[in-house]
PDB file of C-alpha atoms in Angstrom:
ATOM      1  CA  UNK Z   1     -28.743 281.173  48.610  1.00 69.00           C
ATOM      2  CA  UNK Z   2     -28.593 280.661  52.377  1.00 88.00           C
ATOM      3  CA  UNK Z   3     -27.139 283.327  54.655  1.00 94.00           C
ATOM      4  CA  UNK Z   4     -24.695 282.280  57.354  1.00 97.00           C
ATOM      5  CA  UNK Z   5     -25.640 283.773  60.727  1.00 96.00           C
ATOM      6  CA  UNK Z   6     -24.626 283.037  64.302  1.00 95.00           C
ATOM      7  CA  UNK Z   7     -28.115 281.778  65.085  1.00 95.00           C
ATOM      8  CA  UNK Z   8     -28.349 279.545  61.999  1.00 95.00           C
ATOM      9  CA  UNK Z   9     -25.005 277.926  62.842  1.00 96.00           C
ATOM     10  CA  UNK Z  10     -26.129 277.141  66.390  1.00 95.00           C
ATOM     11  CA  UNK Z  11     -29.316 275.596  65.018  1.00 95.00           C
ATOM     12  CA  UNK Z  12     -27.246 273.552  62.579  1.00 95.00           C
ATOM     13  CA  UNK Z  13     -24.961 272.365  65.384  1.00 96.00           C
ATOM     14  CA  UNK Z  14     -28.046 271.407  67.397  1.00 94.00           C
ATOM     15  CA  UNK Z  15     -29.216 269.174  64.558  1.00 95.00           C
ATOM     16  CA  UNK Z  16     -25.839 267.402  64.365  1.00 95.00           C
ATOM     17  CA  UNK Z  17     -25.341 266.423  67.983  1.00 93.00           C
ATOM     18  CA  UNK Z  18     -25.451 262.763  66.983  1.00 93.00           C
ATOM     19  CA  UNK Z  19     -22.328 263.472  64.848  1.00 93.00           C
ATOM     20  CA  UNK Z  20     -20.313 264.801  67.754  1.00 93.00           C
ATOM     21  CA  UNK Z  21     -21.159 268.477  67.167  1.00 95.00           C
ATOM     22  CA  UNK Z  22     -22.015 270.630  70.189  1.00 95.00           C
ATOM     23  CA  UNK Z  23     -24.388 273.568  70.570  1.00 93.00           C
ATOM     24  CA  UNK Z  24     -21.685 275.621  72.306  1.00 94.00           C
ATOM     25  CA  UNK Z  25     -19.441 276.931  69.496  1.00 96.00           C
ATOM     26  CA  UNK Z  26     -16.198 277.135  71.484  1.00 96.00           C
ATOM     27  CA  UNK Z  27     -15.988 273.431  72.302  1.00 96.00           C
ATOM     28  CA  UNK Z  28     -16.343 272.147  68.758  1.00 97.00           C
ATOM     29  CA  UNK Z  29     -13.180 270.869  67.082  1.00 97.00           C
ATOM     30  CA  UNK Z  30     -14.978 270.039  63.823  1.00 97.00           C
ATOM     31  CA  UNK Z  31     -17.848 271.587  61.904  1.00 97.00           C
ATOM     32  CA  UNK Z  32     -19.826 270.361  58.900  1.00 97.00           C
ATOM     33  CA  UNK Z  33     -20.949 273.333  56.802  1.00 97.00           C
ATOM     34  CA  UNK Z  34     -20.948 271.698  53.373  1.00 97.00           C
ATOM     35  CA  UNK Z  35     -23.900 271.753  50.964  1.00 96.00           C
ATOM     36  CA  UNK Z  36     -25.609 274.654  52.734  1.00 96.00           C
ATOM     37  CA  UNK Z  37     -25.799 277.071  49.814  1.00 96.00           C
ATOM     38  CA  UNK Z  38     -23.557 279.733  51.356  1.00 97.00           C
ATOM     39  CA  UNK Z  39     -22.132 282.457  49.108  1.00 97.00           C
ATOM     40  CA  UNK Z  40     -19.875 283.879  51.826  1.00 97.00           C
ATOM     41  CA  UNK Z  41     -18.525 282.909  55.241  1.00 97.00           C
ATOM     42  CA  UNK Z  42     -19.605 285.407  57.865  1.00 97.00           C
ATOM     43  CA  UNK Z  43     -16.828 286.432  60.300  1.00 97.00           C
ATOM     44  CA  UNK Z  44     -19.488 287.425  62.813  1.00 97.00           C
ATOM     45  CA  UNK Z  45     -21.096 283.990  62.657  1.00 97.00           C
ATOM     46  CA  UNK Z  46     -17.742 282.180  62.887  1.00 97.00           C
ATOM     47  CA  UNK Z  47     -16.078 284.285  65.583  1.00 97.00           C
ATOM     48  CA  UNK Z  48     -16.885 281.879  68.473  1.00 97.00           C
ATOM     49  CA  UNK Z  49     -15.641 278.721  66.690  1.00 97.00           C
ATOM     50  CA  UNK Z  50     -12.108 279.213  67.921  1.00 97.00           C
ATOM     51  CA  UNK Z  51     -11.336 275.549  68.668  1.00 97.00           C
ATOM     52  CA  UNK Z  52     -11.998 274.120  65.203  1.00 98.00           C
ATOM     53  CA  UNK Z  53      -9.397 271.760  63.784  1.00 98.00           C
ATOM     54  CA  UNK Z  54     -11.385 270.494  60.783  1.00 98.00           C
ATOM     55  CA  UNK Z  55     -13.881 272.528  58.757  1.00 98.00           C
ATOM     56  CA  UNK Z  56     -15.992 271.271  55.853  1.00 98.00           C
ATOM     57  CA  UNK Z  57     -17.120 274.094  53.544  1.00 98.00           C
ATOM     58  CA  UNK Z  58     -17.212 272.248  50.236  1.00 98.00           C
ATOM     59  CA  UNK Z  59     -20.118 272.199  47.785  1.00 98.00           C
ATOM     60  CA  UNK Z  60     -21.488 275.622  48.615  1.00 97.00           C
ATOM     61  CA  UNK Z  61     -21.408 278.649  46.338  1.00 97.00           C
ATOM     62  CA  UNK Z  62     -18.485 280.396  48.006  1.00 98.00           C
ATOM     63  CA  UNK Z  63     -17.040 283.124  45.813  1.00 97.00           C
ATOM     64  CA  UNK Z  64     -14.011 283.786  48.026  1.00 97.00           C
ATOM     65  CA  UNK Z  65     -12.103 282.781  51.147  1.00 98.00           C
ATOM     66  CA  UNK Z  66     -13.005 284.926  54.143  1.00 97.00           C
ATOM     67  CA  UNK Z  67     -14.420 284.936  57.665  1.00 97.00           C
ATOM     68  CA  UNK Z  68     -11.974 282.446  59.162  1.00 97.00           C
ATOM     69  CA  UNK Z  69      -9.740 284.867  61.075  1.00 96.00           C
ATOM     70  CA  UNK Z  70     -10.598 283.388  64.500  1.00 96.00           C
ATOM     71  CA  UNK Z  71     -10.160 279.758  63.390  1.00 97.00           C
ATOM     72  CA  UNK Z  72      -6.444 279.831  64.112  1.00 97.00           C
ATOM     73  CA  UNK Z  73      -6.287 276.183  65.229  1.00 98.00           C
ATOM     74  CA  UNK Z  74      -7.547 274.775  61.943  1.00 98.00           C
ATOM     75  CA  UNK Z  75      -5.490 271.874  60.623  1.00 98.00           C
ATOM     76  CA  UNK Z  76      -7.718 270.740  57.746  1.00 98.00           C
ATOM     77  CA  UNK Z  77      -9.863 272.963  55.538  1.00 98.00           C
ATOM     78  CA  UNK Z  78     -12.135 271.675  52.765  1.00 98.00           C
ATOM     79  CA  UNK Z  79     -13.123 274.329  50.222  1.00 98.00           C
ATOM     80  CA  UNK Z  80     -13.552 272.180  47.128  1.00 98.00           C
ATOM     81  CA  UNK Z  81     -16.487 272.435  44.743  1.00 98.00           C
ATOM     82  CA  UNK Z  82     -17.128 276.157  45.149  1.00 98.00           C
ATOM     83  CA  UNK Z  83     -16.595 279.122  42.784  1.00 98.00           C
ATOM     84  CA  UNK Z  84     -13.441 280.593  44.347  1.00 98.00           C
ATOM     85  CA  UNK Z  85     -11.148 282.496  41.972  1.00 98.00           C
ATOM     86  CA  UNK Z  86      -8.498 283.929  44.321  1.00 98.00           C
ATOM     87  CA  UNK Z  87      -6.568 282.272  47.162  1.00 98.00           C
ATOM     88  CA  UNK Z  88      -6.490 284.892  49.915  1.00 97.00           C
ATOM     89  CA  UNK Z  89      -7.200 285.618  53.593  1.00 97.00           C
ATOM     90  CA  UNK Z  90      -5.382 282.494  54.782  1.00 98.00           C
ATOM     91  CA  UNK Z  91      -2.665 284.211  56.848  1.00 97.00           C
ATOM     92  CA  UNK Z  92      -4.330 283.436  60.197  1.00 96.00           C
ATOM     93  CA  UNK Z  93      -4.441 279.681  59.577  1.00 98.00           C
ATOM     94  CA  UNK Z  94      -0.843 279.073  60.613  1.00 98.00           C
ATOM     95  CA  UNK Z  95      -1.561 275.550  61.933  1.00 98.00           C
ATOM     96  CA  UNK Z  96      -3.059 274.361  58.651  1.00 98.00           C
ATOM     97  CA  UNK Z  97      -1.783 270.970  57.481  1.00 98.00           C
ATOM     98  CA  UNK Z  98      -4.207 270.140  54.643  1.00 98.00           C
ATOM     99  CA  UNK Z  99      -5.951 272.500  52.228  1.00 98.00           C
ATOM    100  CA  UNK Z 100      -8.344 271.316  49.521  1.00 98.00           C
ATOM    101  CA  UNK Z 101      -9.410 273.950  46.973  1.00 98.00           C
ATOM    102  CA  UNK Z 102     -10.020 271.580  44.069  1.00 98.00           C
ATOM    103  CA  UNK Z 103     -12.839 272.113  41.581  1.00 98.00           C
ATOM    104  CA  UNK Z 104     -12.901 275.899  41.803  1.00 98.00           C
ATOM    105  CA  UNK Z 105     -11.815 278.630  39.367  1.00 98.00           C
ATOM    106  CA  UNK Z 106      -8.378 279.527  40.724  1.00 98.00           C
ATOM    107  CA  UNK Z 107      -5.975 280.879  38.075  1.00 98.00           C
ATOM    108  CA  UNK Z 108      -2.882 281.384  40.206  1.00 98.00           C
ATOM    109  CA  UNK Z 109      -1.591 279.968  43.491  1.00 98.00           C
ATOM    110  CA  UNK Z 110      -1.262 282.721  46.113  1.00 98.00           C
ATOM    111  CA  UNK Z 111      -1.747 283.612  49.766  1.00 98.00           C
ATOM    112  CA  UNK Z 112       0.205 280.718  51.280  1.00 98.00           C
ATOM    113  CA  UNK Z 113       3.304 282.420  52.681  1.00 97.00           C
ATOM    114  CA  UNK Z 114       2.233 282.053  56.335  1.00 98.00           C
ATOM    115  CA  UNK Z 115       1.215 278.382  56.035  1.00 98.00           C
ATOM    116  CA  UNK Z 116       4.626 276.946  56.835  1.00 97.00           C
ATOM    117  CA  UNK Z 117       3.147 273.744  58.307  1.00 98.00           C
ATOM    118  CA  UNK Z 118       1.101 272.843  55.238  1.00 98.00           C
ATOM    119  CA  UNK Z 119       1.922 269.335  53.985  1.00 98.00           C
ATOM    120  CA  UNK Z 120      -0.976 268.686  51.576  1.00 98.00           C
ATOM    121  CA  UNK Z 121      -2.270 271.085  48.915  1.00 98.00           C
ATOM    122  CA  UNK Z 122      -5.028 269.939  46.558  1.00 98.00           C
ATOM    123  CA  UNK Z 123      -5.705 272.216  43.587  1.00 98.00           C
ATOM    124  CA  UNK Z 124      -6.990 269.758  40.984  1.00 98.00           C
ATOM    125  CA  UNK Z 125      -9.602 270.871  38.446  1.00 98.00           C
ATOM    126  CA  UNK Z 126      -9.010 274.621  38.534  1.00 98.00           C
ATOM    127  CA  UNK Z 127      -7.864 277.107  35.879  1.00 98.00           C
ATOM    128  CA  UNK Z 128      -4.172 277.169  36.804  1.00 98.00           C
ATOM    129  CA  UNK Z 129      -1.799 277.926  33.959  1.00 97.00           C
ATOM    130  CA  UNK Z 130      -0.416 278.056  31.458  1.00 97.00           C
ATOM    131  CA  UNK Z 131       3.128 278.814  32.651  1.00 97.00           C
ATOM    132  CA  UNK Z 132       5.070 278.112  35.840  1.00 97.00           C
ATOM    133  CA  UNK Z 133       4.223 281.558  37.266  1.00 98.00           C
ATOM    134  CA  UNK Z 134       0.754 280.211  38.001  1.00 98.00           C
ATOM    135  CA  UNK Z 135       2.071 277.663  40.502  1.00 98.00           C
ATOM    136  CA  UNK Z 136       5.562 278.697  41.622  1.00 98.00           C
ATOM    137  CA  UNK Z 137       4.160 280.265  44.808  1.00 98.00           C
ATOM    138  CA  UNK Z 138       4.074 276.734  46.261  1.00 98.00           C
ATOM    139  CA  UNK Z 139       7.826 277.114  46.756  1.00 98.00           C
ATOM    140  CA  UNK Z 140       7.101 279.156  49.911  1.00 98.00           C
ATOM    141  CA  UNK Z 141       5.844 275.955  51.592  1.00 98.00           C
ATOM    142  CA  UNK Z 142       8.851 274.308  53.280  1.00 98.00           C
ATOM    143  CA  UNK Z 143       6.990 271.193  54.470  1.00 98.00           C
ATOM    144  CA  UNK Z 144       4.850 270.407  51.422  1.00 98.00           C
ATOM    145  CA  UNK Z 145       4.689 266.653  50.765  1.00 98.00           C
ATOM    146  CA  UNK Z 146       1.593 266.210  48.581  1.00 98.00           C
ATOM    147  CA  UNK Z 147       0.775 268.469  45.636  1.00 98.00           C
ATOM    148  CA  UNK Z 148      -2.235 267.783  43.427  1.00 98.00           C
ATOM    149  CA  UNK Z 149      -2.348 269.924  40.277  1.00 98.00           C
ATOM    150  CA  UNK Z 150      -4.072 267.493  37.951  1.00 98.00           C
ATOM    151  CA  UNK Z 151      -6.574 268.624  35.323  1.00 98.00           C
ATOM    152  CA  UNK Z 152      -5.591 272.288  35.083  1.00 98.00           C
ATOM    153  CA  UNK Z 153      -4.194 274.272  32.115  1.00 98.00           C
ATOM    154  CA  UNK Z 154      -0.488 273.869  32.858  1.00 98.00           C
ATOM    155  CA  UNK Z 155       1.717 273.748  29.746  1.00 97.00           C
ATOM    156  CA  UNK Z 156       5.161 275.000  30.795  1.00 97.00           C
ATOM    157  CA  UNK Z 157       7.789 272.225  30.877  1.00 96.00           C
ATOM    158  CA  UNK Z 158       9.739 274.215  33.489  1.00 97.00           C
ATOM    159  CA  UNK Z 159       7.103 273.305  36.080  1.00 97.00           C
ATOM    160  CA  UNK Z 160       8.664 269.861  36.492  1.00 97.00           C
ATOM    161  CA  UNK Z 161      12.253 270.838  37.304  1.00 96.00           C
ATOM    162  CA  UNK Z 162      11.884 274.451  38.452  1.00 97.00           C
ATOM    163  CA  UNK Z 163       8.829 274.013  40.673  1.00 98.00           C
ATOM    164  CA  UNK Z 164       8.258 270.363  41.606  1.00 98.00           C
ATOM    165  CA  UNK Z 165      11.994 269.678  41.548  1.00 97.00           C
ATOM    166  CA  UNK Z 166      12.645 272.424  44.104  1.00 98.00           C
ATOM    167  CA  UNK Z 167      10.183 271.097  46.692  1.00 98.00           C
ATOM    168  CA  UNK Z 168      12.655 269.201  48.833  1.00 94.00           C
ATOM    169  CA  UNK Z 169      10.166 267.103  50.771  1.00 95.00           C
ATOM    170  CA  UNK Z 170       7.733 266.294  47.955  1.00 98.00           C
ATOM    171  CA  UNK Z 171       6.427 262.729  48.196  1.00 98.00           C
ATOM    172  CA  UNK Z 172       3.247 262.749  46.080  1.00 98.00           C
ATOM    173  CA  UNK Z 173       2.681 264.679  42.839  1.00 98.00           C
ATOM    174  CA  UNK Z 174      -0.274 264.731  40.460  1.00 98.00           C
ATOM    175  CA  UNK Z 175       0.184 266.500  37.116  1.00 98.00           C
ATOM    176  CA  UNK Z 176      -1.870 264.268  34.848  1.00 98.00           C
ATOM    177  CA  UNK Z 177      -4.574 265.990  32.852  1.00 98.00           C
ATOM    178  CA  UNK Z 178      -2.258 268.909  31.963  1.00 98.00           C
ATOM    179  CA  UNK Z 179      -0.530 269.588  28.648  1.00 97.00           C
ATOM    180  CA  UNK Z 180       2.804 269.743  30.459  1.00 97.00           C
ATOM    181  CA  UNK Z 181       2.794 265.947  30.645  1.00 97.00           C
ATOM    182  CA  UNK Z 182       3.097 265.824  26.852  1.00 95.00           C
ATOM    183  CA  UNK Z 183       5.389 268.849  26.657  1.00 94.00           C
ATOM    184  CA  UNK Z 184       8.147 267.116  28.633  1.00 95.00           C
ATOM    185  CA  UNK Z 185       9.893 264.371  26.683  1.00 93.00           C
ATOM    186  CA  UNK Z 186      10.302 261.245  28.838  1.00 93.00           C
ATOM    187  CA  UNK Z 187       8.000 262.963  31.354  1.00 96.00           C
ATOM    188  CA  UNK Z 188       7.964 260.278  34.040  1.00 96.00           C
ATOM    189  CA  UNK Z 189      11.711 259.708  33.947  1.00 95.00           C
ATOM    190  CA  UNK Z 190      12.462 263.436  34.011  1.00 95.00           C
ATOM    191  CA  UNK Z 191      10.054 264.024  36.902  1.00 96.00           C
ATOM    192  CA  UNK Z 192      11.432 261.195  39.033  1.00 96.00           C
ATOM    193  CA  UNK Z 193      14.979 262.357  38.384  1.00 94.00           C
ATOM    194  CA  UNK Z 194      14.019 265.928  39.392  1.00 95.00           C
ATOM    195  CA  UNK Z 195      12.167 264.812  42.544  1.00 96.00           C
ATOM    196  CA  UNK Z 196      14.414 262.268  44.304  1.00 94.00           C
ATOM    197  CA  UNK Z 197      12.033 261.614  47.235  1.00 95.00           C
ATOM    198  CA  UNK Z 198       8.862 261.153  45.207  1.00 97.00           C
ATOM    199  CA  UNK Z 199       6.886 258.037  46.196  1.00 97.00           C
ATOM    200  CA  UNK Z 200       3.808 258.471  44.006  1.00 98.00           C
ATOM    201  CA  UNK Z 201       3.441 260.132  40.605  1.00 98.00           C
ATOM    202  CA  UNK Z 202       0.097 260.522  38.881  1.00 97.00           C
ATOM    203  CA  UNK Z 203      -1.510 257.125  38.386  1.00 93.00           C
ATOM    204  CA  UNK Z 204       0.922 254.818  40.180  1.00 96.00           C
ATOM    205  CA  UNK Z 205       3.509 254.508  42.955  1.00 98.00           C
ATOM    206  CA  UNK Z 206       7.246 254.811  42.457  1.00 97.00           C
ATOM    207  CA  UNK Z 207       8.961 251.527  43.308  1.00 96.00           C
ATOM    208  CA  UNK Z 208      12.663 251.200  44.105  1.00 94.00           C
ATOM    209  CA  UNK Z 209      13.433 249.405  40.833  1.00 95.00           C
ATOM    210  CA  UNK Z 210      11.873 252.188  38.755  1.00 95.00           C
ATOM    211  CA  UNK Z 211      13.702 254.787  40.811  1.00 93.00           C
ATOM    212  CA  UNK Z 212      17.067 253.118  40.142  1.00 93.00           C
ATOM    213  CA  UNK Z 213      16.345 252.874  36.404  1.00 93.00           C
ATOM    214  CA  UNK Z 214      15.390 256.559  36.209  1.00 92.00           C
ATOM    215  CA  UNK Z 215      18.464 257.674  38.124  1.00 89.00           C
ATOM    216  CA  UNK Z 216      20.688 255.614  35.810  1.00 91.00           C
ATOM    217  CA  UNK Z 217      18.908 257.080  32.788  1.00 91.00           C
ATOM    218  CA  UNK Z 218      19.398 260.618  34.123  1.00 88.00           C
ATOM    219  CA  UNK Z 219      23.123 260.025  34.681  1.00 89.00           C
ATOM    220  CA  UNK Z 220      23.510 258.663  31.163  1.00 88.00           C
ATOM    221  CA  UNK Z 221      21.567 261.574  29.708  1.00 79.00           C
ATOM    222  CA  UNK Z 222      23.897 264.127  31.299  1.00 73.00           C
ATOM    223  CA  UNK Z 223      27.146 262.261  30.543  1.00 65.00           C
ATOM    224  CA  UNK Z 224      29.252 263.814  27.732  1.00 68.00           C
ATOM    225  CA  UNK Z 225      29.020 261.765  24.539  1.00 63.00           C
ATOM    226  CA  UNK Z 226      31.906 259.397  23.828  1.00 60.00           C
ATOM    227  CA  UNK Z 227      34.071 260.443  20.864  1.00 65.00           C
ATOM    228  CA  UNK Z 228      33.470 258.627  17.592  1.00 60.00           C
ATOM    229  CA  UNK Z 229      35.885 255.822  16.706  1.00 55.00           C
ATOM    230  CA  UNK Z 230      37.189 257.754  13.682  1.00 56.00           C
ATOM    231  CA  UNK Z 231      37.883 260.826  15.785  1.00 54.00           C
ATOM    232  CA  UNK Z 232      39.803 258.701  18.284  1.00 52.00           C
ATOM    233  CA  UNK Z 233      41.982 257.226  15.488  1.00 57.00           C
ATOM    234  CA  UNK Z 234      42.609 260.699  14.078  1.00 58.00           C
ATOM    235  CA  UNK Z 235      43.794 261.969  17.462  1.00 58.00           C
ATOM    236  CA  UNK Z 236      46.099 258.956  17.881  1.00 53.00           C
ATOM    237  CA  UNK Z 237      47.524 259.506  14.369  1.00 55.00           C
ATOM    238  CA  UNK Z 238      48.110 263.181  15.122  1.00 56.00           C
ATOM    239  CA  UNK Z 239      49.989 262.307  18.313  1.00 57.00           C
ATOM    240  CA  UNK Z 240      52.167 259.724  16.427  1.00 50.00           C
ATOM    241  CA  UNK Z 241      52.972 262.157  13.649  1.00 57.00           C
ATOM    242  CA  UNK Z 242      53.841 264.795  16.175  1.00 54.00           C
ATOM    243  CA  UNK Z 243      56.233 262.429  18.002  1.00 53.00           C
ATOM    244  CA  UNK Z 244      57.989 261.415  14.736  1.00 52.00           C
ATOM    245  CA  UNK Z 245      58.620 264.984  13.782  1.00 52.00           C
ATOM    246  CA  UNK Z 246      60.415 265.767  17.016  1.00 51.00           C
TER     247      UNK Z 246
END
C-alpha cells in the first residue's frame, strides 16, 4: 500500500497540472487522491491544503477518517469504496455540504453533530442496521435534503416515521435494498405521508398527483371508523324508547 507523504502529494499535484491542480498546496481548491492505495490520510502531508473545497479519496484502502483537520473549507468529500467502519474526526469540516461514505463497512451513523450545513449524505452499501438506532444520528443535521441509505441491513419499521419523517427538509430518500421496505405495509404511501416535502423516493420521483392520493389515503387511514348500520339503528331505538318512557 502507498504511503501518503508531503513530497508524494506535491509530485502528484505536479502530474495533474493539466487538470487544474497546482504544485503549491495552499492554492488548490480541489485534489484528486482516489485510487492511490492509501491506508491512512497523513495530517502532516495534508496540513498545507487549507483551501480545498472538494477532495476525492475514494477507492483507496482507508480504514478510518483522519488527517483532515486543516481542510476546514471542504464542501464536498468523497470517501466511498474504502474499508471505513466508524464515522469520526469530522468535527473540523463545518462547511461540508456533501459527504459520500457509500460502499464501506459502517455499522452506525455517528460524528456528524458539527456538520450543520450538510445537505447530502450518501451511506448506501454499508452495514447499517438493523434498528433505527443505527441511523437516528442523522436527526442532528438540520439542513439535510438528500439521504441515501439503500442496500444496508435496516429492518426497523420505525425508521420511516421516527427518522425520515422527522427530517423537516428531506427532499430525496433512498431506502430500497433494505428489509424495512417490506416491513412497512403500504411502504411508499406511509413514507410519502410521513415526509411531506419528499420529491424523490427510491426508484422514481414523487409527482403532485401521487402526493395528493397518498395524503388522502393517510387521512382516511387515521379517520375513526363509521359505526355499523345496525349499531346506528340500535342507538336510534334506544333514544326513542327513552323518550317514550319519560
